[in-house]
Coordinates of C-alpha atoms in Angstrom, one line a residue:
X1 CA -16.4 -8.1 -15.3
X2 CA -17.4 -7.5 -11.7
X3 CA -20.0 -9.4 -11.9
X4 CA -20.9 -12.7 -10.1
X5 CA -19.6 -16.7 -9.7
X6 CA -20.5 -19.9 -8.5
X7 CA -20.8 -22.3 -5.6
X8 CA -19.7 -25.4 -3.7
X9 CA -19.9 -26.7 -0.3
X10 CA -17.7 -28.0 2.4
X11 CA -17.7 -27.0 5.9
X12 CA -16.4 -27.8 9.2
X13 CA -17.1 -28.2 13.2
X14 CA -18.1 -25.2 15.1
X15 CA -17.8 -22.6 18.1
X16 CA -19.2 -20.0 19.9
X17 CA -17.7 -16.9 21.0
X18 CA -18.8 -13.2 22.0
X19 CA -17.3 -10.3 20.4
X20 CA -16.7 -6.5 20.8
X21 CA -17.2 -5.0 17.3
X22 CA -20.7 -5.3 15.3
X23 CA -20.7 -5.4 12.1
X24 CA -23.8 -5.3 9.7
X25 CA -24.9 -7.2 6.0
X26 CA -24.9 -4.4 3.8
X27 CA -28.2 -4.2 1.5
X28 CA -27.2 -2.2 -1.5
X29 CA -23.7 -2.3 -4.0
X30 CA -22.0 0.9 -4.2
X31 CA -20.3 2.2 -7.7
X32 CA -22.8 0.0 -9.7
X33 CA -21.3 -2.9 -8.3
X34 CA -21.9 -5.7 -5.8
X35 CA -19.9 -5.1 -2.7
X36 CA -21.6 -3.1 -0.5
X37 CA -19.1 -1.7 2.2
X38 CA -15.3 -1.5 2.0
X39 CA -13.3 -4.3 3.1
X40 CA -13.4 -4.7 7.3
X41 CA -10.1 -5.6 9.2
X42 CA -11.1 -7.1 12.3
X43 CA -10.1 -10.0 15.1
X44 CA -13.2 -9.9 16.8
X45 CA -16.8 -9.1 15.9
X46 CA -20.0 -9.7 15.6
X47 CA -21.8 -10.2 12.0
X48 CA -25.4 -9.7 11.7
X49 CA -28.1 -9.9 8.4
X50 CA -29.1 -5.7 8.3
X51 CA -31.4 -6.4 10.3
X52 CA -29.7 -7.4 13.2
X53 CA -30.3 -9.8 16.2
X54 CA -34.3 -11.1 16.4
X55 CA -36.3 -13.1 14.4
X56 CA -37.8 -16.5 14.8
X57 CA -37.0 -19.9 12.8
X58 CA -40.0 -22.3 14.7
X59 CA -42.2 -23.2 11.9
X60 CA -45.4 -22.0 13.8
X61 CA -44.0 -18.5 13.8
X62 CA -41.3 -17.5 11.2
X63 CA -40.8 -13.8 10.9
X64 CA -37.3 -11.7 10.5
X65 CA -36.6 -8.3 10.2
X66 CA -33.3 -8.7 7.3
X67 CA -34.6 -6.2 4.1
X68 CA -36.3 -7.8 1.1
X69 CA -34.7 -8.0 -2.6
X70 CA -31.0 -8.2 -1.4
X71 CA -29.3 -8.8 -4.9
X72 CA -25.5 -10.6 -4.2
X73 CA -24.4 -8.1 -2.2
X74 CA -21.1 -9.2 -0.7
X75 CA -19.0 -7.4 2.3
X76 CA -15.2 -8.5 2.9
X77 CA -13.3 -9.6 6.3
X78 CA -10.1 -9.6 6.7
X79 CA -7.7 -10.2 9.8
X80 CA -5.8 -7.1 11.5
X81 CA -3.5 -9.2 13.2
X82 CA -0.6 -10.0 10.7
X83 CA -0.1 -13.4 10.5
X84 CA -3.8 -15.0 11.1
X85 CA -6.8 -15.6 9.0
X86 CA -10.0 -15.2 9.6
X87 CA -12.5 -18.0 11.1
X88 CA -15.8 -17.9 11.7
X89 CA -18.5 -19.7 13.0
X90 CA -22.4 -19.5 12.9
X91 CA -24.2 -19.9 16.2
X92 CA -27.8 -18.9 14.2
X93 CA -28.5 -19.1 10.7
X94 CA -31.5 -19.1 9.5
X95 CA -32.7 -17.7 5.8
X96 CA -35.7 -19.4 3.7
X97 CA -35.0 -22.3 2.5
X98 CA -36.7 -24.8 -0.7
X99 CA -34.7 -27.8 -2.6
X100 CA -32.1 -25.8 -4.8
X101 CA -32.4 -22.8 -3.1
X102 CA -34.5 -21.2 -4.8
X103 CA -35.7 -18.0 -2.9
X104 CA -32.5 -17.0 -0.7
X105 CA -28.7 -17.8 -1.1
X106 CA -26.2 -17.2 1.0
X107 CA -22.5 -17.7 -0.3
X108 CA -19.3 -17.4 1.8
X109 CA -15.9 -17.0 -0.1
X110 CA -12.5 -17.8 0.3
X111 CA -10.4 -14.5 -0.1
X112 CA -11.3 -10.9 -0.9
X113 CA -13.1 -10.7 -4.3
X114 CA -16.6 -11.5 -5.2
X115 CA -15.7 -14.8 -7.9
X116 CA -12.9 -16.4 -5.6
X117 CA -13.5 -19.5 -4.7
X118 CA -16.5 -20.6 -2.8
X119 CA -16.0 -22.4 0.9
X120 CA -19.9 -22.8 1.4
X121 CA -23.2 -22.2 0.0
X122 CA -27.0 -22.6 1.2
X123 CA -30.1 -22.0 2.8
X124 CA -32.5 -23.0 5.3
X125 CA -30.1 -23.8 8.2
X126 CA -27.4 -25.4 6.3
X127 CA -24.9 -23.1 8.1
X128 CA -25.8 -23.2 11.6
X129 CA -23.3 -24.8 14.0
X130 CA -20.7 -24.8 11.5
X131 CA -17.3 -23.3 11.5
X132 CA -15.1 -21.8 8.6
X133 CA -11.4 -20.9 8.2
X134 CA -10.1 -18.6 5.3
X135 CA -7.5 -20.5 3.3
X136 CA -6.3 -18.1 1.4
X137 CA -2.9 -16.0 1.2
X138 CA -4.6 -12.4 2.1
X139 CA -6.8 -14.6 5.7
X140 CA -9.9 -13.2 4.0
X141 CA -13.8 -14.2 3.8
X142 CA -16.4 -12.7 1.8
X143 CA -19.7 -13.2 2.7
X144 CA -22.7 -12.6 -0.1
X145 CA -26.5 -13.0 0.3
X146 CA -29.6 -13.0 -2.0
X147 CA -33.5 -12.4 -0.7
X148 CA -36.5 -12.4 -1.9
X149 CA -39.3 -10.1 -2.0
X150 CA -41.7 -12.5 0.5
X151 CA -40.6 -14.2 3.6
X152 CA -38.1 -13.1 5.6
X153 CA -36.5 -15.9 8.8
X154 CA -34.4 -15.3 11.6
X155 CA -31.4 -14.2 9.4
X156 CA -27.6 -14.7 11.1
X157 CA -25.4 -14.1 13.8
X158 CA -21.6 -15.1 12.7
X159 CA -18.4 -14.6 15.4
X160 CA -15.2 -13.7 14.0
X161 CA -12.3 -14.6 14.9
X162 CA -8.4 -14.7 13.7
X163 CA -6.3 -17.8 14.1
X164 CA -2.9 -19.4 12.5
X165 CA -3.4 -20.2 8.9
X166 CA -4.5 -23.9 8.3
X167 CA -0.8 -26.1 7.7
X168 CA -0.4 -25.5 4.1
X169 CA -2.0 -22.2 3.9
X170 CA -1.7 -18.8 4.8
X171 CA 0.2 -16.6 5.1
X172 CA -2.2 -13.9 5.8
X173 CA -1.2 -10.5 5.8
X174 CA 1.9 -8.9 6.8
X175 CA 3.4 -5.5 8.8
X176 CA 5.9 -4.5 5.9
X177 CA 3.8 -4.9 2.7
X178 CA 2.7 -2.4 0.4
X179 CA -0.9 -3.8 0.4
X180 CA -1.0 -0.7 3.1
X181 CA -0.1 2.6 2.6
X182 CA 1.7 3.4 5.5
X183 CA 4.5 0.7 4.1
X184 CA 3.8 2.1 0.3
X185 CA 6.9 1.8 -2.3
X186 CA 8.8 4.9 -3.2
X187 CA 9.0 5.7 -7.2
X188 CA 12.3 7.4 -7.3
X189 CA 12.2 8.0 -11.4
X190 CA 9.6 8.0 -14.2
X191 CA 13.0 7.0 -16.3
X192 CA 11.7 3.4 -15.2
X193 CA 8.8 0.9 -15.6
X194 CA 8.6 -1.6 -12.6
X195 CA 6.1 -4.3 -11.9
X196 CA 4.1 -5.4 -9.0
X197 CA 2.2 -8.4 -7.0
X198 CA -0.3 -8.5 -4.8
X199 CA -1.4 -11.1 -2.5
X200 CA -4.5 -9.4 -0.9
X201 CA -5.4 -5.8 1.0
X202 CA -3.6 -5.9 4.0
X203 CA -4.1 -4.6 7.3
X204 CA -5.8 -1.3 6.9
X205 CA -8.7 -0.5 4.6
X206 CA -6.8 2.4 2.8
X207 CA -8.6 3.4 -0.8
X208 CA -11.9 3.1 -0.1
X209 CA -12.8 7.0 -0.3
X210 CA -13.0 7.2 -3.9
X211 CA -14.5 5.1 -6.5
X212 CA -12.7 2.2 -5.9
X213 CA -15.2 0.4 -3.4
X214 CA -13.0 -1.7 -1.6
X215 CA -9.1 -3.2 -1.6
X216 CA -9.0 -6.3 -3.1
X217 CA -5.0 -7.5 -4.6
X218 CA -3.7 -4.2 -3.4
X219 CA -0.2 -2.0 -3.8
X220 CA 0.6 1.4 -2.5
X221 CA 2.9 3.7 -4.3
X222 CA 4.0 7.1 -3.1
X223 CA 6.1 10.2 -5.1
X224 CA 7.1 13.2 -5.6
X225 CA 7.1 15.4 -8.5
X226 CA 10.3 17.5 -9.8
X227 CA 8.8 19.3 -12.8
X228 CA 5.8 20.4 -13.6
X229 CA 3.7 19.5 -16.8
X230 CA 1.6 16.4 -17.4
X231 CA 1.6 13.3 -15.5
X232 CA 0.0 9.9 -17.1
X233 CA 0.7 6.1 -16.9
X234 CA -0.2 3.0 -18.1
X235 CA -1.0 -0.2 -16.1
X236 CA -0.5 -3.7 -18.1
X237 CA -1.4 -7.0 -16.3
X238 CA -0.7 -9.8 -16.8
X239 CA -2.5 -11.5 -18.2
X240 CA -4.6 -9.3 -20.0
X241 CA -7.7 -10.6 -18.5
X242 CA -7.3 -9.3 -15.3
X243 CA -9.0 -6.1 -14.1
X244 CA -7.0 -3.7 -12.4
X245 CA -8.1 -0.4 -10.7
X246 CA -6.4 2.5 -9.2
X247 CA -6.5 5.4 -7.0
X248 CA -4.4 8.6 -7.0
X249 CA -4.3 10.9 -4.1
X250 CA -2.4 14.3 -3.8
X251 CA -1.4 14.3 -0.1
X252 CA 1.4 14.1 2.0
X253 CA 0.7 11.6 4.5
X254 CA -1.5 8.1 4.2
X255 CA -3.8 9.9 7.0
X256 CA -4.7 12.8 5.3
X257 CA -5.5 10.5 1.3
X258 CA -8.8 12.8 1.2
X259 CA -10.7 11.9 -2.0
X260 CA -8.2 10.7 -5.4
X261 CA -7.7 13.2 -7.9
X262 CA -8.0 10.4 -10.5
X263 CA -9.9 6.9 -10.3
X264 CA -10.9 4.1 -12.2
X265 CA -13.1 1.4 -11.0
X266 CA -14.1 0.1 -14.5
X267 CA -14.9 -3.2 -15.3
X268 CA -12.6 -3.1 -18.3
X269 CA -9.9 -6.3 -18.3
X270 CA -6.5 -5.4 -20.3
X271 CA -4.5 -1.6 -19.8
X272 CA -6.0 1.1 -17.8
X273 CA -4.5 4.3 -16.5
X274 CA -4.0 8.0 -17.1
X275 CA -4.4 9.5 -20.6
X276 CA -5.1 8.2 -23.5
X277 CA -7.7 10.9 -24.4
X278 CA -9.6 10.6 -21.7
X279 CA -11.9 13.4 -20.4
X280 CA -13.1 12.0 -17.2
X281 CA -11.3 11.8 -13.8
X282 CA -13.6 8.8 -12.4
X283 CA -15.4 6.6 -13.2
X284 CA -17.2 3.2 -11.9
X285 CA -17.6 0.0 -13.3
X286 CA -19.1 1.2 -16.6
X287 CA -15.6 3.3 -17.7
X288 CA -13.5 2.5 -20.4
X289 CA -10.1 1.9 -17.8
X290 CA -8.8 5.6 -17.9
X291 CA -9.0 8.8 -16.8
X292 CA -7.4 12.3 -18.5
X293 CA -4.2 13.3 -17.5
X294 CA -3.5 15.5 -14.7
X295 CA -1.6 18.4 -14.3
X296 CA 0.8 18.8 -11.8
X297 CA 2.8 21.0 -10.2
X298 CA 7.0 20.6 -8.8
X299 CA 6.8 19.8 -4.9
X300 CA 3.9 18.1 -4.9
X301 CA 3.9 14.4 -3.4
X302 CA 1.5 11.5 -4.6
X303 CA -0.1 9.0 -3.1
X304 CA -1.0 5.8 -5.9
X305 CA -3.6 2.6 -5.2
X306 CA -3.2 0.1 -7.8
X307 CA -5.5 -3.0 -7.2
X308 CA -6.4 -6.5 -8.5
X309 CA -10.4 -7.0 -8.2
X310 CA -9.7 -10.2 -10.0
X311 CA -9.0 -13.2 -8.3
X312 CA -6.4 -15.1 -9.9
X313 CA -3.4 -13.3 -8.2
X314 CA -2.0 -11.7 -11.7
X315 CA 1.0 -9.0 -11.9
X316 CA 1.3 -6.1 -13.9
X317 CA 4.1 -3.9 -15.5
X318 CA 3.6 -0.1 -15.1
X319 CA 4.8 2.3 -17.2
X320 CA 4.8 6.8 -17.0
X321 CA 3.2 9.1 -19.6
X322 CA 3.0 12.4 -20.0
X323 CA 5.8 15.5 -19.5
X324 CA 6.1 15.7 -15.6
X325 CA 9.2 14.4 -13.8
X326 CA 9.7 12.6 -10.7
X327 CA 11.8 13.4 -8.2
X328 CA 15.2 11.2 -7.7
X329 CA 16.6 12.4 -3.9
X330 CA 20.2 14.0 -4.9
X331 CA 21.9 14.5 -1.2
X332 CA 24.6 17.2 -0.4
X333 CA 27.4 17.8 1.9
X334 CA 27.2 20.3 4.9
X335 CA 30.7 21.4 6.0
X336 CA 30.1 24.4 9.3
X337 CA 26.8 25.8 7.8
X338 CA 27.9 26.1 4.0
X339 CA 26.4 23.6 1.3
X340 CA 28.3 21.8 -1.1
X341 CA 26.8 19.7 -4.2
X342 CA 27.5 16.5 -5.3
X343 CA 31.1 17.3 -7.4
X344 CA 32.6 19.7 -5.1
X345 CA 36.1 19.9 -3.6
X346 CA 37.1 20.6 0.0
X347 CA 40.6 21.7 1.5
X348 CA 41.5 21.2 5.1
X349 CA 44.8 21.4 7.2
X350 CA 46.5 18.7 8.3
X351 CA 45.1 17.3 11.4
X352 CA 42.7 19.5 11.4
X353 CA 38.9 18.5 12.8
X354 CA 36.9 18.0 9.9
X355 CA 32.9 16.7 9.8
X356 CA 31.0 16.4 6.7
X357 CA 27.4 16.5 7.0
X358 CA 24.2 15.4 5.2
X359 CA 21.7 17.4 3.8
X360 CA 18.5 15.9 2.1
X361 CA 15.1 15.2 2.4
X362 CA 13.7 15.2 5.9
X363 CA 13.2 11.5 7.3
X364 CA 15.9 10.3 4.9
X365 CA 18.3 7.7 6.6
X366 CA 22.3 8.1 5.2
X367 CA 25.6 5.7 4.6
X368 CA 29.1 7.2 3.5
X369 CA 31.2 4.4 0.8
X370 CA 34.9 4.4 -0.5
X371 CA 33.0 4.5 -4.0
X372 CA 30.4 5.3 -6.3
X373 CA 29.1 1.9 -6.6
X374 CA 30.4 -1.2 -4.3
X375 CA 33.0 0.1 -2.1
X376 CA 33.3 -0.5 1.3
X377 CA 30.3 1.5 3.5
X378 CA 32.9 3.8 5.9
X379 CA 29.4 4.8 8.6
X380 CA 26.0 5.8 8.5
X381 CA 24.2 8.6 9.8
X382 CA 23.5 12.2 9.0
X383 CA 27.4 12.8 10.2
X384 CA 30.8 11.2 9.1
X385 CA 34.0 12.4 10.6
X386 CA 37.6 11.3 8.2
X387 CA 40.5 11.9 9.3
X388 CA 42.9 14.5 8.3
X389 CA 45.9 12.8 9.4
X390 CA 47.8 12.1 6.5
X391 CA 48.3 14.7 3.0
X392 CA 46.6 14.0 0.2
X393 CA 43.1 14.2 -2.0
X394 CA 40.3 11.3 -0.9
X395 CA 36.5 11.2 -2.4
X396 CA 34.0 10.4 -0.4
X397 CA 30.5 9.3 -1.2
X398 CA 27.0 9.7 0.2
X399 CA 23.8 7.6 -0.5
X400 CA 20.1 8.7 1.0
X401 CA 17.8 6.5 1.2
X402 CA 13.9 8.4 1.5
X403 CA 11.4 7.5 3.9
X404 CA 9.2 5.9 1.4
X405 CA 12.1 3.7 0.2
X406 CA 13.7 5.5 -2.5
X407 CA 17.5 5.4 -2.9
X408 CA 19.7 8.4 -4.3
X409 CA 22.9 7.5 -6.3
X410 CA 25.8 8.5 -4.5
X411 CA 26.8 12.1 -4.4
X412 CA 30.4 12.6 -3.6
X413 CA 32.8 15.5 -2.0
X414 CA 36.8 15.3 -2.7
X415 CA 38.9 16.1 0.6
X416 CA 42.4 17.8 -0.1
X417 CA 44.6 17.4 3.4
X418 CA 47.4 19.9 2.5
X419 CA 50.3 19.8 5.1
X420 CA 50.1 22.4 7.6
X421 CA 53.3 25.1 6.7
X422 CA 56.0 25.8 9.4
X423 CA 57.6 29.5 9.8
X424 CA 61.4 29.1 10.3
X425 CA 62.5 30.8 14.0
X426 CA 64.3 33.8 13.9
X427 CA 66.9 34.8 16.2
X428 CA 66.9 38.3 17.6
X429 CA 69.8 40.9 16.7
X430 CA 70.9 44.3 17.0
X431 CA 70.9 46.7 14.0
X432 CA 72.0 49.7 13.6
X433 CA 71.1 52.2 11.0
X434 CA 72.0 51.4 7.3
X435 CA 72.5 47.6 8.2
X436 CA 70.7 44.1 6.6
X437 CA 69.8 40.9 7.7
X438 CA 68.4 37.8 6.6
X439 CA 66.2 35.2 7.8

């Protein structure tokens, strides 16, 4: 369930350093849950309690301005430089204290989900001066604080940073995963099931417009559909205790996502996804893990968030549903203007200039082989000039690959070089009436 975890210390030395964002504790859990804000990418900033810089720890004098009854709610932190983690260090903290903590609580977390495991946890001033490093694959902290409904202390003031992973740790994120939509995996097929692992959200905070309240273990899908009719899917982890999520968005770009035409946020562990008589088309962490099935219409392209909020770095194996097809690219030939399918026949003269053109989807990259499959790749480009040389029939064969990823089987156009005839000369003579010749 998303619902809370546990604690352990262990700490570090410390810095100081000034930054150029400011970021904010939030004070209330969105979608019935505890994280309060999306995930924040970010190499430098500020962090603040809600209520911000001020306050007073001296004993003769303690006030704060932070809000009263803060339940465990958590915000995430996650590097936007690929390739670093996030540090960071506390120059103030300063919450009430009381042996066992028994009025405030303050928990930072390794990675980007509310049970990961727990770097530090305190009160009082156990945090001030010290210094913390993310360990984990995504470079992710999570930061999560309880108060009470009494007295209220300075609060804190933490500095964020990004630096190489600790040796043995890391990665942190990368440019070219599909944690990020703008590097999301093409679905060529719903002939197919595929599976898919995530080691954190990425670099951009993409999903976080629907009901899914922040990227966690995240993978970005894109398609298009072919025929109309129903589309539905199921998502199977593994194992089957781990909770996954998902958004899907009808747009065609990652900047234009809008709200999802179908999400799940449910605290459900085990399948989710579309159909299985479902009637709603979201639903927070109190929904059964689906959503009805959506109709949907040839032409229109898909955008699909499918995210881990557990922590224990699972996989899952998705599957389609429904009547709808998606779209496999098909490429044809161009030869001066006139389009030629996949199958077709060409005749040229004999050393005659011949170019054979692509034709697919727009953004689509192209390679021309010797064969169907293997073969030997002749060039690549939208363009491909053979030579007509010497007579005879050759097949030729050309492969798209999409600009989300997708790639076509190879379509292929058979070239006929037929020799180039010759007229016999003819000598000139003089006839006269009544008489024949030949030539």
């Amino acid at each position: 369930m998303k619902k809370l975890f546990l604690f352990v210390i262990l700490f570090t030395s410390s810095f100081t350093f000034l930054h150029g964002q400011v970021f904010y504790h939030p004070i209330v859990g969105v979608q019935n849950s505890y994280t309060g804000t999306c995930m924040s990418t970010t190499c430098s900033a500020t962090y603040y309690d809600d209520g911000g810089s001020g306050g007073s720890c001296t004993t003769s004098d303690i006030f704060g301005n932070y809000s009263n009854n803060i339940n465990g709610v958590l915000r995430t932190f996650c590097p936007s430089t690929p390739g670093t983690v996030v540090q960071v260090s506390f120059p103030v903290f300063c919450i009430e204290g009381g042996a066992g903590c028994p009025y405030e609580y303050f928990q930072l977390i390794d990675g980007p989900t509310q049970n990961g495991t727990v770097l530090a946890a305190g009160c009082g001033t156990g945090f001030q001066g010290l210094t913390f490093v993310s360990t984990h694959p995504s470079g992710c902290l999570t930061f999560r604080f309880w108060s009470d409904d009494l007295f209220n202390y300075t609060g804190w003031q933490a500095n964020i940073t990004c630096v190489a992973p600790p040796s043995g740790y890391g990665p942190g994120p990368n440019s070219t995963s599909n944690a990020d939509c703008s590097n999301s995996t093409g679905i060529c097929s719903n002939g197919y099931s595929f599976s898919g692992l995530s080691t954190g959200p990425g670099l951009t905070s993409d999903g976080c417009n629907g009901c899914v309240t922040s990227e966690n273990f995240s993978n970005w899908y894109e398609f298009t559909i072919a025929t109309s009719g129903t589309l539905g899917f199921n998502i199977n982890p593994t194992p089957t205790t781990c909770d996954y999520d998902y958004s899907l968005y009808l747009a065609n770009t990652c900047s234009g996502l809008g709200s999802p035409v179908r999400c799940s946020y449910a605290a459900t562990t085990g399948t989710t996804g579309l159909g299985n008589s479902a009637v709603d088309n979201t639903e927070d962490v109190l929904g059964d893990g689906y959503t009805s099935l959506l109709n949907v219409t040839a032409g229109q392209h898909y955008y699909l968030l499918i995210n881990e909020w557990t922590p224990n770095n699972g996989s899952f194996n998705f599957t389609w549903t429904g009547t709808a097809t998606i779209q496999t690219p098909i490429p044809d030939f161009a030869i001066s203007s006139t389009i030629y399918n996949s199958g077709s026949t060409y005749n040229v003269c004999q050393n005659s200039p011949l170019v054979l053109n692509a034709s697919g989807a727009g953004g689509s990259t192209f390679t021309w082989w010797t064969a169907a499959t293997g073969g030997t790749q002749l060039a690549s480009g939208t363009s491909y000039s053979p030579s007509t040389a010497s007579v005879g029939s050759t097949t030729y064969y050309l492969q798209e690959t999409t600009s989300s990823g997708c790639v076509s089987a190879r379509s292929s156009i058979t070239v006929t070089v037929v020799a180039t005839p010759t007229v016999n000369s003819i000598t000139s003579q003089t006839l006269c009436a009544g008489q024949q010749t030949t030539a």
